[in-house]
Short mmCIF file of N, CA and C in Angstrom, two decimals:
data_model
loop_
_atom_site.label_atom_id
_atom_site.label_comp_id
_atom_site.label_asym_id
_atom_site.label_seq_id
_atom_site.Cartn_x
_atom_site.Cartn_y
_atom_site.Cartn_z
N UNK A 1 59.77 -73.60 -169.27
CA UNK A 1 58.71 -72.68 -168.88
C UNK A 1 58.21 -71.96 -170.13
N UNK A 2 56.75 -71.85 -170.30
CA UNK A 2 56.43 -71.10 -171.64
C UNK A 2 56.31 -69.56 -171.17
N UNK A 3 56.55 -69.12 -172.60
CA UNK A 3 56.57 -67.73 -172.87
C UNK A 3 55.45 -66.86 -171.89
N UNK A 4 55.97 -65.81 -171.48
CA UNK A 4 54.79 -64.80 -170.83
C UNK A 4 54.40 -63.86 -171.62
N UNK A 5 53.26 -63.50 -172.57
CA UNK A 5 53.16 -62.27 -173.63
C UNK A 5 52.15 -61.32 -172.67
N UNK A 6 52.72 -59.91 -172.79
CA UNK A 6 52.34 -59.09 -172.09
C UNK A 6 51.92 -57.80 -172.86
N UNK A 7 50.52 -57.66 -173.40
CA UNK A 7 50.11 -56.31 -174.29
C UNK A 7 50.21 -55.29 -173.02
N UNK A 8 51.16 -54.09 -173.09
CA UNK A 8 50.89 -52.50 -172.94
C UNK A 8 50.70 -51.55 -173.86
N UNK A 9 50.10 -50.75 -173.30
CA UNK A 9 49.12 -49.66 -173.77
C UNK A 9 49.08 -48.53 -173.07
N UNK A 10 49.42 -46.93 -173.44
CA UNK A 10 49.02 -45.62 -172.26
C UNK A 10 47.44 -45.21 -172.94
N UNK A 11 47.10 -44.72 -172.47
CA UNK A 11 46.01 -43.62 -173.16
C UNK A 11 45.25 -42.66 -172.01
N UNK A 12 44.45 -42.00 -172.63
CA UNK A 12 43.76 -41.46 -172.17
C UNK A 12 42.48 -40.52 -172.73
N UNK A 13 41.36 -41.02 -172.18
CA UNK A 13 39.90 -40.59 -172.83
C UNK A 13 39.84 -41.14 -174.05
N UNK A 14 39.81 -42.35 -174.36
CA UNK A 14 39.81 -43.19 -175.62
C UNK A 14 39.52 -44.56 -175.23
N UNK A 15 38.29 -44.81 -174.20
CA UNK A 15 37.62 -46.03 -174.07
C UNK A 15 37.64 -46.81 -174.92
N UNK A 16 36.80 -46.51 -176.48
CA UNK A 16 36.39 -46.96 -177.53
C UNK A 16 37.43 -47.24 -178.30
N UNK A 17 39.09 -46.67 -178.20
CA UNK A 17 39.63 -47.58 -178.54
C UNK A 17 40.55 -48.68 -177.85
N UNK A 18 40.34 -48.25 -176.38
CA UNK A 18 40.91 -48.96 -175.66
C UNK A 18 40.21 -50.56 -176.02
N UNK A 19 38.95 -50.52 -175.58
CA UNK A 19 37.91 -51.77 -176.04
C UNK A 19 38.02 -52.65 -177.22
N UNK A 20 38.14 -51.67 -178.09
CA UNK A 20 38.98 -52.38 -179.67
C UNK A 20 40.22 -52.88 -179.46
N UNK A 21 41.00 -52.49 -178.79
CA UNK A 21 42.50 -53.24 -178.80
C UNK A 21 42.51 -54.19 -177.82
N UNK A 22 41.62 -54.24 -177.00
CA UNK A 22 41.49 -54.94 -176.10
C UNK A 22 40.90 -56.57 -176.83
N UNK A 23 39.92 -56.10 -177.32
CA UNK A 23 39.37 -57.19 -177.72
C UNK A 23 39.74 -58.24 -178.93
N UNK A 24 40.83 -57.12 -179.39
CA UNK A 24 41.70 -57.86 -180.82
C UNK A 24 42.56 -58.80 -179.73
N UNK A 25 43.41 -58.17 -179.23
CA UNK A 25 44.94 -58.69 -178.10
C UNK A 25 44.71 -59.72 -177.24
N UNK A 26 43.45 -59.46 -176.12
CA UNK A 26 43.40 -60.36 -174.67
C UNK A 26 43.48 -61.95 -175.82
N UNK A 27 42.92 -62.69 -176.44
CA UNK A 27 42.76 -63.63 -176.82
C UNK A 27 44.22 -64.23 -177.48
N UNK A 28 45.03 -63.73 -177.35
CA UNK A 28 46.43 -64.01 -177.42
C UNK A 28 47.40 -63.32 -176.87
N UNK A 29 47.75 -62.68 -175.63
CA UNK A 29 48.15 -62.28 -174.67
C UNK A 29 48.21 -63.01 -173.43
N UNK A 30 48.93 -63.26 -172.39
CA UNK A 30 48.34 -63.75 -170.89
C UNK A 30 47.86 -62.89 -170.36
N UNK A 31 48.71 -61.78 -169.97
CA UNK A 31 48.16 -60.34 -169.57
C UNK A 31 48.03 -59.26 -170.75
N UNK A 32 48.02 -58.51 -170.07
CA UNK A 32 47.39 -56.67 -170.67
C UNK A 32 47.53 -55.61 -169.41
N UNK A 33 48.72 -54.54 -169.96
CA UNK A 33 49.04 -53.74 -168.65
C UNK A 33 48.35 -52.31 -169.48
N UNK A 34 47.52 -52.09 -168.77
CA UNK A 34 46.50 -50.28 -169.50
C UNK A 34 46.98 -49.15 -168.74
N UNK A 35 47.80 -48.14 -169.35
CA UNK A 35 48.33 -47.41 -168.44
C UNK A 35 47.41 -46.20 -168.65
N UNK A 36 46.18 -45.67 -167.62
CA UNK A 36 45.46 -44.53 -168.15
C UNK A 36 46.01 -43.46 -167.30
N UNK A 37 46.00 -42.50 -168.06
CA UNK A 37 46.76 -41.13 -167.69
C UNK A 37 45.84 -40.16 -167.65
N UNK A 38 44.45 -40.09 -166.11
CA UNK A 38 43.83 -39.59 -166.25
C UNK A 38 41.74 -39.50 -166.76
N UNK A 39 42.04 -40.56 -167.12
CA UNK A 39 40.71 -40.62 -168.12
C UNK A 39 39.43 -39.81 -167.29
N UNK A 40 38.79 -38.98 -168.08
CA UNK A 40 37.60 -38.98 -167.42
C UNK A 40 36.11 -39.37 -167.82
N UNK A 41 36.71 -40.43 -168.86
CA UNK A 41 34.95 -40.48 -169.71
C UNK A 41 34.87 -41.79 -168.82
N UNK A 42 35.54 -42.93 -168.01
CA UNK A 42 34.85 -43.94 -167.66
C UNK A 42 36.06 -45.08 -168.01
N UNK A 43 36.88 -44.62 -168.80
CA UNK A 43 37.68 -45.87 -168.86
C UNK A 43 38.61 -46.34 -167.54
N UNK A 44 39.23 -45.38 -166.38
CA UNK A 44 39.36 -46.10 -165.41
C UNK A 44 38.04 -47.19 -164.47
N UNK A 45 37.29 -46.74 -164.56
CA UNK A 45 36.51 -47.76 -164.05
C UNK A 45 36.14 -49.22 -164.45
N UNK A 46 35.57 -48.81 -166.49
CA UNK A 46 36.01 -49.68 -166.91
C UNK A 46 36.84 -50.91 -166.98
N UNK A 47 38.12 -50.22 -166.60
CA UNK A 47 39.51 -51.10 -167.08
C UNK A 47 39.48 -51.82 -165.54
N UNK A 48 38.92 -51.51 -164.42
CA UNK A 48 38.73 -52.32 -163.15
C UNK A 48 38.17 -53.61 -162.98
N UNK A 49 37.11 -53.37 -163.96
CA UNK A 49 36.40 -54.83 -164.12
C UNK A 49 36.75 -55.50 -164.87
N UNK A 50 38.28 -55.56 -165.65
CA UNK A 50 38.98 -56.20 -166.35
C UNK A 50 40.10 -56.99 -165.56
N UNK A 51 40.35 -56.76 -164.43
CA UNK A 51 41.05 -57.73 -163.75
C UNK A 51 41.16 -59.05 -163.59
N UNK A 52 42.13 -59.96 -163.50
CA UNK A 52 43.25 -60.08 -163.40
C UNK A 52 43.77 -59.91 -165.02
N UNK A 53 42.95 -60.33 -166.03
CA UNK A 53 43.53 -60.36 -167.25
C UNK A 53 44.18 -59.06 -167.54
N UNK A 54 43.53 -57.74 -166.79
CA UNK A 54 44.16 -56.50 -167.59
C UNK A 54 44.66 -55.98 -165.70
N UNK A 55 46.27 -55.15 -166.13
CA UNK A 55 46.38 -54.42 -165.31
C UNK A 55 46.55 -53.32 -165.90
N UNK A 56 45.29 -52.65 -164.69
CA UNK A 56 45.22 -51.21 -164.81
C UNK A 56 46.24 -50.37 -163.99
N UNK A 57 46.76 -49.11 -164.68
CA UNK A 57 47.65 -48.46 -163.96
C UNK A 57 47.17 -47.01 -164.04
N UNK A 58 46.82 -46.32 -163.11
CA UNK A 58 46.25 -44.95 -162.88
C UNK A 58 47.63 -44.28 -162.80
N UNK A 59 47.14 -42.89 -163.52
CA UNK A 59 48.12 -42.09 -162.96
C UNK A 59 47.80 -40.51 -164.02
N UNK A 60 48.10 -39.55 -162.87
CA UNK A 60 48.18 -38.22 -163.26
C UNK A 60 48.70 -37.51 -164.70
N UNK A 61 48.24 -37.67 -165.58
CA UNK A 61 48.90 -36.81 -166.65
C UNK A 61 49.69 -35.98 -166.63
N UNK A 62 50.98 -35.86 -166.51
CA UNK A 62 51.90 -34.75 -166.40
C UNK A 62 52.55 -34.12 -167.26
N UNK A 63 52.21 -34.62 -168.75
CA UNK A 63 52.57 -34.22 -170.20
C UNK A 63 53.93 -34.83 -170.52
N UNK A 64 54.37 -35.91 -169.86
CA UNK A 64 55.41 -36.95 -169.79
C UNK A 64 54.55 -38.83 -170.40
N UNK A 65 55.21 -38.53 -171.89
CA UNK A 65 54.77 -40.20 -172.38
C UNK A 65 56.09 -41.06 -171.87
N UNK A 66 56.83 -40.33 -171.33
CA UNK A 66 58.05 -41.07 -170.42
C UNK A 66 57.85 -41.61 -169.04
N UNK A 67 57.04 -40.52 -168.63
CA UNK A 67 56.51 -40.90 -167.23
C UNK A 67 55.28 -42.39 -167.49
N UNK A 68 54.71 -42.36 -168.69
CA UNK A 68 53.42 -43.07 -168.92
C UNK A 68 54.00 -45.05 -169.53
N UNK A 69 54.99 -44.44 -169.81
CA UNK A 69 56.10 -45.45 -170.98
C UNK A 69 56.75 -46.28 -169.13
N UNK A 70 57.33 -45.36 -168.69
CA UNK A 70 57.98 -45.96 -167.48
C UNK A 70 56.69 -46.55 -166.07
N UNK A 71 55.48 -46.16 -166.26
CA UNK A 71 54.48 -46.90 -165.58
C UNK A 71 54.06 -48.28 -166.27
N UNK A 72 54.25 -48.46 -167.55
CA UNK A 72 53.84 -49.76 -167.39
C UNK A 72 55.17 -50.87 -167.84
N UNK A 73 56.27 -50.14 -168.07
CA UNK A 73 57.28 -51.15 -167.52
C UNK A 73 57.87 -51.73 -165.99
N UNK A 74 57.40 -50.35 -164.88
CA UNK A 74 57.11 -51.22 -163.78
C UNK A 74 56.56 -52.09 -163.35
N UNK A 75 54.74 -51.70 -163.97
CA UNK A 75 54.53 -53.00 -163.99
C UNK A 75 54.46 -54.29 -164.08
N UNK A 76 54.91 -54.03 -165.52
CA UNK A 76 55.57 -55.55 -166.24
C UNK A 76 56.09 -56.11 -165.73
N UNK A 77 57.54 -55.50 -165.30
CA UNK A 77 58.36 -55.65 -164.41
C UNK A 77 57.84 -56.46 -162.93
N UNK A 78 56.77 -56.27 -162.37
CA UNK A 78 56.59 -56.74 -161.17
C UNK A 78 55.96 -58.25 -161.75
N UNK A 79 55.51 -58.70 -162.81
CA UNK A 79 54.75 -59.62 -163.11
C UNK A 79 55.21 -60.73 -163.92
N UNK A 80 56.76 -59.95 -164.55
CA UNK A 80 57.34 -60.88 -165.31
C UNK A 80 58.46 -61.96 -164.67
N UNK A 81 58.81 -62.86 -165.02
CA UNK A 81 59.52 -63.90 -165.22
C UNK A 81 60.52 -64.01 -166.74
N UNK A 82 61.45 -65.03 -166.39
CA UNK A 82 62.56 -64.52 -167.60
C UNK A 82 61.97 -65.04 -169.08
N UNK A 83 61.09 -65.67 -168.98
CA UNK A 83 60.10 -65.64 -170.65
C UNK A 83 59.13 -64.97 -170.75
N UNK A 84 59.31 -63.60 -170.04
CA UNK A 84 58.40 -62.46 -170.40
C UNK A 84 58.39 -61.89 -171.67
N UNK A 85 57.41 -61.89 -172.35
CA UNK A 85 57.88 -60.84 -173.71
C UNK A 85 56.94 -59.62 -173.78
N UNK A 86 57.49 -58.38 -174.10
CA UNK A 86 56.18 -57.15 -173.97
C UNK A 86 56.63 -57.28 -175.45
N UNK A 87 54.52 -56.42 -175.60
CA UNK A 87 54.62 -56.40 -176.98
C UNK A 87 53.50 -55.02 -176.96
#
């Protein structure tokens, strides 16, 4: 079975560089898990019309990059197989 490469990412209110990393990564990645914490300039919406290639993960800012760190290893988690690799 080949490798699964999986780009994560948290942010928040940083479209413009979300878009930049996006566009370096998807082209050698399978997936892309975007964990936004909040955004209000447009990047959750954004990151919607990036599906299936990108999963988006919403969630409340609570001043926890632990809480933000542990949202997109769930994800991962739901998507991976044992030649998953996060990067």
């Amino acid at each position: 079975m080949p490798v699964q490469l999986v780009y994560a990412q948290m942010e928040q209110d940083r479209m413009e560089s979300v878009k930049r990393n996006l566009e370096r990564v998807l082209p050698y990645v399978d997936r892309a898990v975007i964990v936004d914490n909040g955004s209000t300039d447009g990047t959750r919406e954004w990151l919607e019309t990036l599906k299936p290639k990108v999963i988006p993960v919403f969630r409340v800012w609570n001043d926890s990059f632990v809480g933000g760190r542990n949202a997109y290893l769930r994800a991962v988690d739901e998507i991976a197989t044992d030649e998953t690799v996060i990067c």
